[in-house]
Coordinates of C-alpha atoms in Angstrom, one line a residue:
M2 CA -54.2 35.8 41.6
T3 CA -50.5 35.7 41.4
S4 CA -48.8 38.4 40.0
S5 CA -46.6 37.9 36.8
F6 CA -44.3 40.8 37.9
P7 CA -41.0 39.2 38.9
S8 CA -39.3 40.5 42.0
A9 CA -36.2 41.3 40.0
L10 CA -35.6 41.9 36.4
P11 CA -32.1 40.7 35.6
D12 CA -33.2 38.5 32.6
P13 CA -33.5 40.6 29.4
S14 CA -36.1 38.3 28.2
A15 CA -38.3 39.1 31.0
L16 CA -37.9 42.7 30.5
L17 CA -38.7 42.2 26.8
D18 CA -41.7 40.3 27.8
L19 CA -43.1 43.0 30.0
D20 CA -42.2 45.7 27.4
A21 CA -44.1 43.8 24.8
R22 CA -47.2 43.7 27.1
H23 CA -47.0 47.0 28.7
V24 CA -45.0 49.8 27.1
W25 CA -46.2 52.0 24.1
H26 CA -42.8 53.1 22.4
P27 CA -42.9 56.5 20.4
F28 CA -42.8 56.8 16.6
T29 CA -43.1 53.1 16.3
Q30 CA -45.4 50.9 14.6
A31 CA -45.5 47.9 17.0
R32 CA -46.8 45.3 14.5
T33 CA -44.0 45.7 12.1
A34 CA -41.0 46.8 14.3
P35 CA -38.2 44.6 15.1
E36 CA -37.7 43.1 18.4
T37 CA -36.9 46.0 20.9
Q38 CA -33.3 46.0 22.2
V39 CA -32.6 46.2 25.8
I40 CA -29.8 48.8 26.7
V41 CA -28.1 48.4 29.7
R42 CA -25.5 51.1 30.1
G43 CA -23.8 54.0 28.2
E44 CA -20.2 55.0 28.2
G45 CA -19.0 57.7 26.4
P46 CA -20.4 57.5 22.3
Y47 CA -21.3 54.0 23.0
L48 CA -24.6 52.2 24.3
Y49 CA -24.2 48.6 25.6
A50 CA -27.2 46.2 24.8
A51 CA -28.1 43.3 27.2
D52 CA -27.1 40.7 24.4
G53 CA -23.4 41.9 24.6
T54 CA -23.6 44.1 21.5
R55 CA -22.2 47.7 21.4
L56 CA -23.8 50.5 19.4
L57 CA -21.9 53.7 18.5
D58 CA -24.5 56.3 18.9
M59 CA -24.2 58.5 15.9
V60 CA -27.4 60.4 16.4
S61 CA -26.7 61.4 20.1
S62 CA -29.9 59.3 21.2
W63 CA -32.4 61.6 19.4
W64 CA -30.1 64.5 19.5
V65 CA -30.1 65.0 23.3
N66 CA -26.6 63.6 24.1
L67 CA -23.7 66.2 23.9
H68 CA -20.8 65.0 25.9
G69 CA -21.2 61.1 26.0
H70 CA -23.4 59.0 27.9
A71 CA -22.8 58.6 31.7
H72 CA -20.6 61.6 31.8
P73 CA -19.4 61.6 35.2
A74 CA -19.6 65.5 35.8
I75 CA -23.1 65.7 34.9
A76 CA -24.2 62.6 37.0
G77 CA -22.2 64.1 40.0
A78 CA -24.0 67.1 39.8
I79 CA -27.4 65.6 40.0
A80 CA -26.4 63.3 42.7
R81 CA -25.3 66.2 44.8
Q82 CA -28.4 68.0 44.0
A83 CA -30.6 65.0 44.8
Q84 CA -29.3 65.0 48.3
E85 CA -30.2 68.9 48.9
L86 CA -33.5 69.7 47.0
E87 CA -35.1 67.3 44.3
H88 CA -38.0 69.5 43.5
V89 CA -40.1 72.7 44.8
I90 CA -43.2 74.3 43.1
F91 CA -41.8 77.3 41.1
A92 CA -44.8 79.5 41.3
G93 CA -43.9 81.9 44.4
F94 CA -40.5 80.0 45.1
T95 CA -37.3 79.9 43.5
H96 CA -33.9 78.2 44.0
A97 CA -30.3 78.4 43.1
P98 CA -30.0 76.0 40.0
A99 CA -32.6 77.6 38.2
V100 CA -31.7 81.1 39.0
T101 CA -28.0 80.4 38.1
L102 CA -29.0 78.7 35.0
A103 CA -31.0 81.6 34.0
A104 CA -28.2 84.1 34.5
R105 CA -25.7 81.9 32.6
L106 CA -28.0 81.4 29.8
A107 CA -28.9 85.1 29.4
A108 CA -25.2 86.0 29.4
E109 CA -24.9 83.5 26.4
L110 CA -27.9 84.2 24.4
P111 CA -28.1 86.7 21.5
G112 CA -30.1 89.7 21.2
G113 CA -31.0 90.8 24.6
L114 CA -32.8 87.4 25.6
S115 CA -32.7 88.1 29.2
R116 CA -35.7 86.4 30.6
I117 CA -35.9 82.8 30.9
F118 CA -39.2 80.6 31.2
Y119 CA -38.7 77.1 32.3
S120 CA -40.8 74.0 30.8
D121 CA -40.2 70.2 30.4
N122 CA -39.1 69.6 26.7
G123 CA -38.9 71.1 23.1
S124 CA -42.7 71.1 22.4
T125 CA -43.4 72.7 25.6
A126 CA -40.7 75.4 25.0
V127 CA -42.3 76.1 21.6
E128 CA -45.8 76.1 22.9
A129 CA -44.9 78.7 25.5
A130 CA -43.2 80.8 22.9
L131 CA -46.4 80.7 20.7
K132 CA -48.5 81.7 23.5
I133 CA -46.0 84.5 24.7
A134 CA -46.3 86.0 21.3
L135 CA -50.0 85.9 20.9
Q136 CA -50.8 87.3 24.6
A137 CA -48.1 90.0 24.2
G138 CA -50.1 91.6 21.3
F139 CA -53.4 90.9 23.3
N140 CA -51.9 92.6 26.2
R141 CA -51.0 95.7 24.2
G142 CA -54.3 95.8 22.6
E143 CA -53.1 94.8 19.2
T144 CA -55.1 92.4 16.8
R145 CA -52.0 90.3 15.8
T146 CA -53.4 86.9 15.7
R147 CA -51.6 85.0 12.9
I148 CA -48.6 82.6 12.9
L149 CA -46.2 82.0 10.3
A150 CA -43.9 79.0 9.9
F151 CA -41.9 77.4 7.3
E152 CA -43.1 74.5 5.0
G153 CA -41.8 71.1 6.3
G154 CA -40.6 72.5 9.7
Y155 CA -41.4 70.3 12.8
H156 CA -41.9 71.9 16.3
G157 CA -43.1 69.2 18.4
D158 CA -46.3 67.2 19.1
T159 CA -48.4 69.2 21.4
F160 CA -51.3 71.0 19.6
G161 CA -49.7 74.5 19.2
A162 CA -46.4 73.0 18.2
M163 CA -48.3 70.7 15.9
S164 CA -50.0 73.6 14.1
A165 CA -46.6 75.2 13.4
G166 CA -45.4 71.9 12.0
A167 CA -48.7 70.8 10.2
T168 CA -47.0 70.4 7.0
S169 CA -44.4 68.1 8.3
G170 CA -46.7 65.1 7.6
F171 CA -47.1 63.6 10.8
Y172 CA -50.6 64.9 11.9
A173 CA -53.3 63.8 9.6
P174 CA -55.6 62.6 12.3
F175 CA -55.5 66.2 13.9
Q176 CA -55.8 68.5 11.0
D177 CA -59.3 69.9 12.0
K178 CA -58.1 70.6 15.5
L179 CA -55.2 72.5 14.5
F180 CA -55.3 76.4 14.5
Q181 CA -54.4 78.2 11.3
V182 CA -50.8 78.8 10.5
D183 CA -49.5 80.4 7.1
F184 CA -46.6 78.6 5.8
V185 CA -43.8 80.0 3.8
P186 CA -41.8 78.0 1.4
Y187 CA -38.3 76.5 2.7
P188 CA -35.5 77.0 0.1
A189 CA -33.5 74.0 1.3
T190 CA -30.0 73.8 -0.2
W191 CA -26.8 71.8 -0.2
A192 CA -23.2 71.8 -1.4
G193 CA -23.1 73.2 -5.0
D194 CA -26.6 73.9 -5.3
P195 CA -27.2 75.9 -8.5
E196 CA -30.6 77.2 -7.8
V197 CA -30.3 78.3 -4.3
E198 CA -30.5 82.1 -5.1
A199 CA -33.7 81.6 -7.1
K200 CA -35.4 79.6 -4.5
E201 CA -34.5 82.1 -1.9
R202 CA -36.1 84.9 -4.1
A203 CA -39.2 83.0 -4.7
A204 CA -39.5 82.3 -1.0
L205 CA -39.2 85.7 0.0
S206 CA -41.6 86.9 -2.4
A207 CA -44.1 84.3 -0.9
L208 CA -43.2 85.7 2.6
D209 CA -44.2 89.2 1.5
A210 CA -47.5 88.1 0.3
L211 CA -48.1 86.6 3.5
L212 CA -47.0 89.5 6.1
G213 CA -49.4 92.1 7.4
D214 CA -50.4 94.0 10.5
D215 CA -52.2 90.9 11.8
V216 CA -49.0 88.8 12.2
A217 CA -47.9 88.0 15.4
A218 CA -45.0 86.1 15.1
I219 CA -42.8 83.3 12.8
V220 CA -41.6 80.3 14.3
L221 CA -38.3 78.6 12.4
E222 CA -35.5 76.2 12.9
P223 CA -32.6 78.5 12.1
L224 CA -30.1 76.8 9.6
V225 CA -31.2 73.2 10.0
Q226 CA -35.0 71.7 9.9
G227 CA -34.0 68.5 11.7
S228 CA -37.1 66.0 11.3
A229 CA -37.8 67.2 7.9
G230 CA -34.7 65.5 6.7
M231 CA -31.8 67.9 7.9
R232 CA -32.8 70.4 5.2
M233 CA -30.4 73.3 5.6
A234 CA -30.9 77.2 4.6
R235 CA -28.4 80.0 4.4
P236 CA -27.8 82.5 7.1
A237 CA -28.1 85.5 4.6
Y238 CA -31.4 84.3 3.6
L239 CA -32.7 83.9 7.3
D240 CA -31.5 87.2 8.3
E241 CA -33.8 88.8 5.3
V242 CA -36.7 86.6 6.7
V243 CA -36.2 88.1 10.1
R244 CA -35.8 91.7 8.9
R245 CA -39.0 91.4 6.9
V246 CA -41.0 90.0 9.6
R247 CA -39.9 92.4 12.0
A248 CA -40.5 95.5 9.8
A249 CA -44.1 94.3 9.5
G250 CA -44.4 94.3 13.3
G251 CA -44.2 90.4 13.8
L252 CA -42.0 88.6 16.5
V253 CA -39.3 86.0 15.5
I254 CA -39.2 82.8 17.4
F255 CA -36.1 80.6 16.7
D256 CA -36.5 77.0 17.7
E257 CA -33.2 75.6 18.5
V258 CA -34.3 72.7 20.4
M259 CA -32.1 70.5 18.1
T260 CA -29.5 73.4 16.5
G261 CA -28.8 74.6 19.9
F262 CA -25.4 73.8 22.2
G263 CA -23.2 73.6 19.3
R264 CA -24.7 71.4 16.8
T265 CA -24.2 73.9 14.0
G266 CA -20.5 74.5 15.2
R267 CA -21.3 77.6 17.3
L268 CA -23.1 77.9 20.4
W269 CA -26.3 78.8 18.9
A270 CA -27.4 78.6 15.3
A271 CA -28.5 82.4 15.6
R272 CA -24.7 83.0 16.1
H273 CA -24.4 82.3 12.2
L274 CA -26.9 85.3 11.8
S275 CA -26.6 89.0 12.0
E276 CA -30.2 89.2 13.2
A277 CA -31.3 88.0 16.6
P278 CA -34.9 86.5 17.6
D279 CA -37.4 87.9 20.1
L280 CA -38.0 84.5 21.7
M281 CA -35.7 81.3 21.4
C282 CA -36.8 77.8 22.3
L283 CA -33.9 75.3 24.1
S284 CA -34.3 71.9 25.1
K285 CA -32.7 68.3 24.1
G286 CA -29.0 69.0 24.7
I287 CA -29.6 71.5 27.4
T288 CA -29.0 68.8 30.3
G289 CA -26.5 66.8 28.1
G290 CA -29.2 64.1 27.5
F291 CA -29.6 63.4 31.2
L292 CA -33.1 64.9 32.2
P293 CA -35.9 66.6 30.7
L294 CA -35.7 70.5 30.6
G295 CA -37.2 73.1 28.2
V296 CA -36.5 76.8 28.1
T297 CA -38.1 79.8 26.2
A298 CA -35.9 82.8 26.5
A299 CA -37.5 86.2 25.8
T300 CA -36.5 89.9 25.7
E301 CA -37.2 92.2 28.5
E302 CA -39.3 94.1 26.3
L303 CA -41.7 91.2 25.9
Y304 CA -41.5 90.1 29.6
R305 CA -42.5 93.7 30.5
A306 CA -45.9 93.4 28.2
F307 CA -47.2 90.8 30.8
G308 CA -46.6 93.4 33.8
G309 CA -49.8 95.1 35.3
D310 CA -52.1 95.3 38.3
S311 CA -54.3 92.6 37.0
F312 CA -53.5 88.8 36.9
A313 CA -55.3 88.8 33.5
Q314 CA -52.3 90.2 31.9
A315 CA -50.0 87.5 33.5
F316 CA -48.7 84.5 31.7
A317 CA -51.0 81.9 33.1
H318 CA -48.8 79.1 31.8
G319 CA -46.8 76.3 33.7
H320 CA -45.8 73.0 34.5
S321 CA -45.6 70.8 37.6
Y322 CA -41.9 70.1 37.1
T323 CA -41.0 73.7 35.9
A324 CA -37.3 74.6 36.8
N325 CA -36.9 71.2 38.3
P326 CA -33.7 71.6 40.5
L327 CA -32.3 68.2 39.3
S328 CA -32.6 69.2 35.6
C329 CA -31.2 72.6 36.3
A330 CA -28.3 71.0 37.8
A331 CA -27.6 68.7 35.0
A332 CA -28.0 71.8 32.6
L333 CA -25.6 73.8 34.7
A334 CA -23.0 70.9 34.7
S335 CA -23.5 70.3 30.9
L336 CA -23.2 74.0 30.2
D337 CA -19.6 74.0 31.8
L338 CA -18.7 71.1 29.5
T339 CA -20.3 72.8 26.4
L340 CA -18.4 76.3 27.0
S341 CA -15.0 74.4 27.7
P342 CA -12.3 74.9 24.9
E343 CA -12.1 71.2 24.7
T344 CA -15.8 71.2 23.4
A345 CA -14.9 73.9 21.1
A346 CA -12.0 72.2 19.6
N347 CA -14.1 69.2 19.2
W348 CA -16.9 71.3 17.0
E349 CA -14.0 72.2 14.8
R350 CA -12.6 68.7 14.7
I351 CA -15.9 67.1 13.7
G352 CA -16.9 69.6 11.4
A353 CA -13.8 69.4 9.4
A354 CA -13.8 65.5 9.3
H355 CA -17.4 65.8 8.1
E356 CA -16.1 68.5 5.3
R357 CA -13.2 65.9 4.1
A358 CA -15.6 63.2 3.8
M359 CA -18.1 65.1 1.9
S360 CA -16.0 64.9 -1.3
E361 CA -16.0 61.2 -1.0
L362 CA -19.8 61.1 -0.4
A363 CA -20.4 63.4 -3.1
A364 CA -18.6 61.2 -5.7
H365 CA -20.8 58.1 -4.9
P366 CA -23.3 57.8 -7.7
H367 CA -26.0 56.8 -5.4
L368 CA -25.8 59.9 -3.1
E369 CA -27.2 63.2 -3.7
R370 CA -27.7 66.6 -2.1
V371 CA -24.7 66.0 0.3
R372 CA -24.7 68.8 2.9
R373 CA -23.3 70.0 6.3
C374 CA -23.8 72.4 9.0
G375 CA -21.3 72.3 12.0
T376 CA -21.5 68.8 13.4
I377 CA -24.2 67.6 11.2
L378 CA -23.8 65.7 8.1
A379 CA -26.6 64.5 5.7
A380 CA -27.0 63.1 2.3
E381 CA -29.8 61.2 0.4
I382 CA -29.6 57.8 -1.0
R383 CA -30.9 58.1 -4.5
G384 CA -33.9 55.6 -5.4
A385 CA -33.9 54.2 -1.8
G386 CA -37.7 55.1 -1.1
E387 CA -39.4 58.0 0.5
Y388 CA -40.0 59.4 4.2
G389 CA -42.4 57.0 5.9
G390 CA -41.7 54.0 3.9
N391 CA -39.9 50.8 4.9
V392 CA -36.6 52.2 4.0
S393 CA -35.9 54.1 7.2
L394 CA -36.4 50.7 9.0
E395 CA -34.4 48.7 6.7
L396 CA -31.5 51.3 6.9
R397 CA -31.4 51.2 10.8
Q398 CA -31.2 47.6 10.8
F399 CA -28.4 47.7 8.2
F400 CA -26.3 50.3 10.4
A401 CA -27.2 48.3 13.6
A402 CA -25.6 45.2 11.9
R403 CA -22.4 47.2 11.8
G404 CA -22.5 48.4 15.2
L405 CA -23.9 51.9 14.5
L406 CA -27.0 53.6 16.0
L407 CA -28.4 55.7 13.1
R408 CA -31.9 56.6 12.5
P409 CA -32.5 57.7 9.1
L410 CA -35.4 60.1 7.9
G411 CA -36.7 58.1 4.9
N412 CA -33.7 58.0 2.6
V413 CA -32.0 60.8 4.3
V414 CA -28.8 59.4 6.3
Y415 CA -27.4 61.8 8.8
L416 CA -24.8 61.9 11.3
L417 CA -25.2 64.0 14.5
P418 CA -22.5 62.6 16.9
P419 CA -21.7 63.4 20.7
Y420 CA -18.9 65.9 20.8
V421 CA -16.5 63.0 22.3
V422 CA -16.6 61.1 19.0
T423 CA -13.2 60.1 17.7
D424 CA -12.0 60.5 14.2
E425 CA -11.5 56.7 14.1
Q426 CA -15.5 56.3 15.1
L427 CA -16.5 58.9 12.4
G428 CA -14.5 57.0 9.8
Q429 CA -16.3 53.8 10.8
A430 CA -19.7 55.9 10.1
Y431 CA -18.7 57.0 6.9
A432 CA -17.8 53.8 5.5
A433 CA -21.1 52.5 6.9
F434 CA -22.5 55.4 4.8
L435 CA -21.1 54.5 1.8
D436 CA -21.8 50.8 2.3
A437 CA -25.5 51.7 2.8
A438 CA -25.4 53.9 -0.6
Q439 CA -24.1 51.1 -2.3
T440 CA -26.7 48.5 -1.2
F441 CA -30.1 50.6 -1.4
G442 CA -29.3 53.3 -3.7
R443 CA -29.0 53.4 -7.7
P444 CA -27.5 55.8 -10.1
G445 CA -29.1 59.2 -10.8

C-alpha cells in the first residue's frame, strides 16, 4: 500500500487536504466552518497566510501573544535553552529556568504569593488551585468542601475547571459528571451603567446567603470575564467579595490566565484591588505565546499545609512536562519584555487609544455596552444574534475580509491586541468595528 503522505508539504492544498482528513480543531463545527487557513509565518502583530493574505492579529491568537509574533528575544532564549536542557522530570530534580522564573514571579505577585506550582496551561493551573484549596482544608482536618464561582465564568475544559464554569454554557453533555459548585451573580457593568450599584448590592446579598463554614474557596476572573463576552466588574466590588469570603474562612482564587501580564493595564488585574488572593492562576501570555506553561501561585501558609511526615499530606499532582525548561526560558524572556518601560508605555498608549475610540463607538446607534479595561475594548452589536449562533462566524469572515483576525463572542466584538500594535493599526480595527456595527446591527 502506497502512503498518501507527501515527502514534503510546500503546497498549501496538500496541507489542507491532510488537515481535513486528520486534524480535529478546537471550538469548531467542522461541517459548517469555512475552509481552514494555512498560516506560514508571523511577525509583529501580523500573521501571513499561504495564499498571500496578511492578517492583523487583534486577539493575540487566543490571548496568548503579548509582544508580537516571532519575537527574536523569546525565540533566541528558547534556542539557547534547547542546546543545554530540553526537559527533565521535575519530581526530585530542578533546573535554573524554573527556579529563576519562580523567584521572579514571586517578587512581582501580590499578597505574598511566594510558592509556584507549574503545570501545562490555564485549565490545569485552575485544576491545581481547586485541588490545593480542597486538600488544604482536608489536611487541616476541616470540613470545607464547597466551591463558589461567578455565574458566566469560564476557567477551562478539564473537569474541575468545567465544574467552576458550569454556567458558561459549554458543558451540557457533562453536567451530571461535574462536581457541585455554588454560583454567585456577576454584576457586569460598562461605561455609564446606571444600575451598577444596585446590581452589586444584590450580588453581595446572594454571596452572603451562600457563605458558611463549609466553603473552601471562591474562584473568579478578576475584573474581566473573558469567554463570557468580556464582562467587566469594578475593583471595589471584587474587594468586598474577597473580604466576605475570607471572613467566612474561605480561600480566594484569582484566575488571571487571561487578565495577567498587563492586559488590564497593570501587570496583574489584582493590582487594581486592595485585597489579594490566596491562589493565583497564570498561563496564556506567560511565555509570550511561544510555548505552553501554567502556573498556580500560592501563599507560604498554604504551602505549609501540605507538609508532614506522611506522603498522604503531600500534593500528589503533576504533569509530565511540569516546569519544562524551554517553556520557562521563554517565560523569562517574555517577562523581561513585559517589565520593560517600553511595554508599560504601550499599555498606557493602547488604553488611551481605546478610551478615545469609546466615544465614537458609544455614539453609534447599533452599539451598546461599550466598555474598556486596560488594553481590552469591547462592545455589543444590537440585534446581531446571540452567543452560539451564526453571528460569530459571519463577523469573523467580515473582519478577515478587511485584513483583521478578530473572533467575536456572539454579538460581542472585542479587541485584545499584542502590545506592539501601532495607533494606525488600532485605527484600522476601530473603523472595521464601526463598519461591522453598521452592517450587522440595528438601532435599539
